Amino acid sequence: GAGVSQTPSNKVTEKGKYVELRCDPISGHTALYWYRQSLGQGPEFLIYFQGTGAADDSGLPNDRFFAVRPEGSVSTLKIQRTERGDSAVYLCASSLTVEGHSYTFGSGTRLTVV
Amino acid sequence: DQQVKQNSPSLSVQEGRISILNCDYTNSMFDYFLWYKKYPAEGPTFLISISSIKDKNEDGRFTVFLNKSAKHLSLHIVPSQPGDSAVYFCAASEYGGSQGNLIFGKGTKLSVKP
């Protein structure tokens, strides 16, 4: 597609439930990133992929969070046993290579845990 | 502890005048800096970047200045236009632009009044 697509755009879930957030990067982009933006804060790094492998997952807050990119294109961020503190906008970005950081962000998935 | 600080949550400027957005950082290992712009309900958009080997980078109406000794950078927009109204994020990396982990500030909301 022309841009980075994230689905769903909004997700409301109950505390304790499992959620999956999907990211479709720009075709041909090898690097893919997940960030989380809480209210009043800047984006916070979670994980990035170079191809199929997670090159750096140091930003994942705990083991309830996991992300995959099995074919080097679409990525899914998975959150188990959601907590109210997980409520945020989850942003995905992609870039042709990992250099330069001028990557393209999607519009995000707004996750609300009630 | 915030490594990238944008101490002004908001800034209001008259159309045609200069907008100056400021950013301070604490990590002396940061060597690559970026500015992103974000409109409501959209992902951040890359604006301009600067490497630590430079003290100025210019792109049209946008100029970024870097003062390494003061650990301070600023974004100048001249002349400001109503369409520049957005939230501006400063971001930094300590990998010379070669890896995905960016540290963002909390953002400054710029309002340009006609």
Short mmCIF file of C-alpha atoms in Angstrom, two decimals:
data_model
loop_
_atom_site.label_atom_id
_atom_site.label_comp_id
_atom_site.label_asym_id
_atom_site.label_seq_id
_atom_site.Cartn_x
_atom_site.Cartn_y
_atom_site.Cartn_z
CA GLY A 1 0.00 0.00 0.00
CA ALA A 2 0.88 3.64 -0.12
CA GLY A 3 1.41 3.98 3.60
CA VAL A 4 1.72 2.03 6.81
CA SER A 5 -1.63 0.51 7.71
CA GLN A 6 -2.60 -0.37 11.27
CA THR A 7 -5.68 -2.32 12.27
CA PRO A 8 -7.85 -1.93 14.14
CA SER A 9 -7.77 1.84 14.52
CA ASN A 10 -9.51 1.52 17.86
CA LYS A 11 -9.74 -1.38 20.26
CA VAL A 12 -11.59 -1.53 23.57
CA THR A 13 -10.97 -4.60 25.67
CA GLU A 14 -11.61 -5.76 29.19
CA LYS A 15 -8.86 -6.07 31.73
CA GLY A 16 -7.27 -9.50 31.57
CA LYS A 17 -8.12 -10.16 27.92
CA TYR A 18 -5.69 -10.89 25.08
CA VAL A 19 -5.33 -8.50 22.14
CA GLU A 20 -3.53 -8.50 18.82
CA LEU A 21 -2.60 -5.35 16.93
CA ARG A 22 -1.65 -5.60 13.27
CA CYS A 23 0.74 -3.55 11.18
CA ASP A 24 1.09 -3.63 7.38
CA PRO A 25 4.29 -1.79 6.46
CA ILE A 26 5.08 -0.11 3.18
CA SER A 27 5.87 -2.76 0.58
CA GLY A 28 9.60 -3.46 0.39
CA HIS A 29 10.46 -1.83 3.71
CA THR A 30 12.76 -4.17 5.59
CA ALA A 31 12.73 -2.39 8.95
CA LEU A 32 9.60 -2.25 11.11
CA TYR A 33 9.17 -0.56 14.48
CA TRP A 34 6.60 -0.54 17.27
CA TYR A 35 6.21 2.42 19.60
CA ARG A 36 3.65 3.20 22.28
CA GLN A 37 2.35 6.68 23.05
CA SER A 38 0.56 7.31 26.31
CA LEU A 39 -1.49 10.44 26.92
CA GLY A 40 0.70 13.53 27.18
CA GLN A 41 3.87 11.62 26.37
CA GLY A 42 6.05 11.16 23.34
CA PRO A 43 6.29 7.83 21.53
CA GLU A 44 8.14 5.19 23.53
CA PHE A 45 10.17 2.52 21.72
CA LEU A 46 9.01 -1.08 22.12
CA ILE A 47 10.68 -3.27 19.49
CA TYR A 48 12.08 -3.20 15.99
CA PHE A 49 12.50 -5.84 13.30
CA GLN A 50 15.05 -6.10 10.55
CA GLY A 51 13.43 -8.58 8.20
CA THR A 52 11.85 -11.40 10.19
CA GLY A 53 14.02 -11.11 13.27
CA ALA A 54 13.60 -8.83 16.25
CA ALA A 55 16.80 -6.78 16.19
CA ASP A 56 16.04 -5.00 19.46
CA ASP A 57 13.18 -5.82 21.83
CA SER A 58 14.59 -3.95 24.81
CA GLY A 59 11.57 -1.63 24.97
CA LEU A 60 8.97 -4.30 25.62
CA PRO A 61 7.79 -3.51 29.17
CA ASN A 62 7.32 -7.10 30.36
CA ASP A 63 6.67 -10.63 29.16
CA ARG A 64 2.99 -9.93 28.52
CA PHE A 65 4.09 -8.15 25.35
CA PHE A 66 5.29 -10.05 22.30
CA ALA A 67 5.64 -9.20 18.63
CA VAL A 68 6.19 -11.27 15.51
CA ARG A 69 6.95 -10.68 11.87
CA PRO A 70 7.04 -14.20 10.43
CA GLU A 71 7.42 -13.39 6.73
CA GLY A 72 9.28 -10.12 7.00
CA SER A 73 6.26 -8.03 6.09
CA VAL A 74 3.15 -7.84 8.33
CA SER A 75 3.79 -7.65 12.05
CA THR A 76 1.52 -8.41 14.98
CA LEU A 77 1.94 -7.00 18.47
CA LYS A 78 0.38 -9.31 21.05
CA ILE A 79 -0.56 -8.32 24.58
CA GLN A 80 -1.62 -10.94 27.10
CA ARG A 81 -3.62 -10.35 30.29
CA THR A 82 -4.14 -6.70 29.45
CA GLU A 83 -4.01 -4.12 32.24
CA ARG A 84 -5.52 -0.64 32.40
CA GLY A 85 -1.99 0.79 32.22
CA ASP A 86 -1.60 -0.72 28.74
CA SER A 87 -4.10 1.84 27.42
CA ALA A 88 -2.26 3.94 24.83
CA VAL A 89 -1.87 4.54 21.11
CA TYR A 90 0.32 1.85 19.61
CA LEU A 91 2.26 3.18 16.64
CA CYS A 92 3.92 1.15 13.93
CA ALA A 93 6.50 2.53 11.50
CA SER A 94 8.54 1.14 8.66
CA SER A 95 11.57 2.21 6.66
CA LEU A 96 13.44 0.97 3.62
CA THR A 97 16.50 0.39 5.75
CA VAL A 98 17.25 0.92 9.40
CA GLU A 99 19.50 3.89 8.73
CA GLY A 100 18.42 7.48 8.96
CA HIS A 101 15.32 7.11 11.13
CA SER A 102 13.15 9.00 8.68
CA TYR A 103 10.65 6.28 8.89
CA THR A 104 6.94 6.40 8.03
CA PHE A 105 4.47 5.96 10.85
CA GLY A 106 0.99 4.55 10.63
CA SER A 107 -1.94 6.32 12.28
CA GLY A 108 -1.81 3.98 15.24
CA THR A 109 -4.18 1.72 17.15
CA ARG A 110 -5.82 3.33 20.15
CA LEU A 111 -6.10 0.61 22.79
CA THR A 112 -8.38 1.16 25.76
CA VAL A 113 -8.44 -1.38 28.55
CA VAL A 114 -11.51 -1.06 30.78
CA ASP B 1 14.14 10.03 33.94
CA GLN B 2 13.56 11.96 30.74
CA GLN B 3 16.60 11.89 28.46
CA VAL B 4 14.95 14.20 25.92
CA LYS B 5 13.09 17.18 27.29
CA GLN B 6 10.75 19.61 25.62
CA ASN B 7 9.94 22.00 28.40
CA SER B 8 7.33 24.04 26.58
CA PRO B 9 4.09 22.08 26.22
CA SER B 10 2.68 24.71 23.89
CA LEU B 11 3.64 27.69 21.75
CA SER B 12 1.48 30.23 19.96
CA VAL B 13 2.84 32.30 17.06
CA GLN B 14 1.39 34.74 14.55
CA GLU B 15 1.35 33.71 10.91
CA GLY B 16 4.44 34.94 9.08
CA ARG B 17 6.56 35.19 12.21
CA ILE B 18 9.28 32.81 13.37
CA SER B 19 8.48 29.73 15.48
CA ILE B 20 11.26 28.43 17.71
CA LEU B 21 10.83 25.06 19.35
CA ASN B 22 13.40 23.96 21.89
CA CYS B 23 14.71 20.60 23.03
CA ASP B 24 17.28 19.62 25.67
CA TYR B 25 18.90 16.26 26.19
CA THR B 26 20.91 14.69 28.97
CA ASN B 27 22.62 11.70 27.33
CA SER B 28 25.99 12.76 25.92
CA MET B 29 26.04 9.59 23.79
CA PHE B 30 23.24 10.90 21.58
CA ASP B 31 24.70 11.67 18.17
CA TYR B 32 21.70 11.95 15.87
CA PHE B 33 18.64 14.11 16.33
CA LEU B 34 15.32 14.39 14.55
CA TRP B 35 12.14 16.43 14.58
CA TYR B 36 8.76 14.88 13.86
CA LYS B 37 5.45 16.64 13.33
CA LYS B 38 2.13 15.12 14.37
CA TYR B 39 -1.40 16.10 13.41
CA PRO B 40 -4.37 14.76 15.45
CA ALA B 41 -5.34 11.17 14.66
CA GLU B 42 -2.29 10.71 12.44
CA GLY B 43 1.11 9.18 13.02
CA PRO B 44 4.19 11.40 13.41
CA THR B 45 5.78 12.60 10.18
CA PHE B 46 9.53 13.03 9.81
CA LEU B 47 10.51 16.67 9.35
CA ILE B 48 14.26 17.19 9.57
CA SER B 49 17.32 15.64 11.18
CA ILE B 50 20.86 16.58 12.17
CA SER B 51 23.98 14.62 12.93
CA SER B 52 26.17 15.62 15.86
CA ILE B 53 29.02 16.45 13.48
CA LYS B 54 26.99 19.43 12.28
CA ASP B 55 25.58 22.44 14.08
CA LYS B 56 22.94 23.42 11.54
CA ASN B 57 20.76 21.77 8.94
CA GLU B 58 18.30 23.60 6.75
CA ASP B 59 15.40 22.41 4.61
CA GLY B 60 13.20 25.10 3.15
CA ARG B 61 11.40 26.94 5.94
CA PHE B 62 12.78 24.56 8.57
CA THR B 63 16.19 24.85 10.22
CA VAL B 64 17.54 22.78 13.08
CA PHE B 65 20.37 24.09 15.24
CA LEU B 66 22.47 21.88 17.50
CA ASN B 67 24.56 23.10 20.43
CA LYS B 68 26.40 20.04 21.67
CA SER B 69 28.12 21.76 24.58
CA ALA B 70 24.77 22.89 25.93
CA LYS B 71 23.03 19.65 24.92
CA HIS B 72 20.39 21.74 23.25
CA LEU B 73 18.73 21.81 19.87
CA SER B 74 16.08 24.00 18.38
CA LEU B 75 13.79 23.98 15.37
CA HIS B 76 13.13 27.26 13.60
CA ILE B 77 10.20 27.65 11.24
CA VAL B 78 10.28 30.78 9.09
CA PRO B 79 7.81 32.03 8.07
CA SER B 80 5.24 30.17 10.15
CA GLN B 81 2.02 29.15 8.42
CA PRO B 82 -1.34 28.03 9.86
CA GLY B 83 -0.75 24.56 8.38
CA ASP B 84 2.29 24.23 10.65
CA SER B 85 -0.05 23.97 13.63
CA ALA B 86 0.69 20.52 15.08
CA VAL B 87 2.56 18.79 17.87
CA TYR B 88 6.32 18.72 17.30
CA PHE B 89 8.45 15.97 18.80
CA CYS B 90 12.18 16.07 19.26
CA ALA B 91 13.89 12.65 19.12
CA ALA B 92 17.43 11.39 19.62
CA SER B 93 19.53 8.32 18.94
CA GLU B 94 22.96 7.21 20.13
CA TYR B 95 23.64 4.99 17.17
CA GLY B 96 24.43 7.57 14.51
CA GLY B 97 21.15 6.94 12.79
CA SER B 98 21.95 3.27 12.22
CA GLN B 99 19.50 1.57 14.57
CA GLY B 100 15.83 1.79 15.33
CA ASN B 101 15.69 2.92 18.95
CA LEU B 102 14.67 6.58 19.13
CA ILE B 103 14.08 8.47 22.38
CA PHE B 104 11.30 11.06 22.04
CA GLY B 105 10.46 14.14 24.04
CA LYS B 106 6.90 14.82 25.21
CA GLY B 107 6.20 17.23 22.38
CA THR B 108 5.34 20.91 21.95
CA LYS B 109 1.98 21.91 20.54
CA LEU B 110 2.45 24.75 18.06
CA SER B 111 -0.48 26.98 17.14
CA VAL B 112 0.02 29.40 14.26
CA LYS B 113 -2.68 32.05 14.21
CA PRO B 114 -3.77 33.71 10.96
#
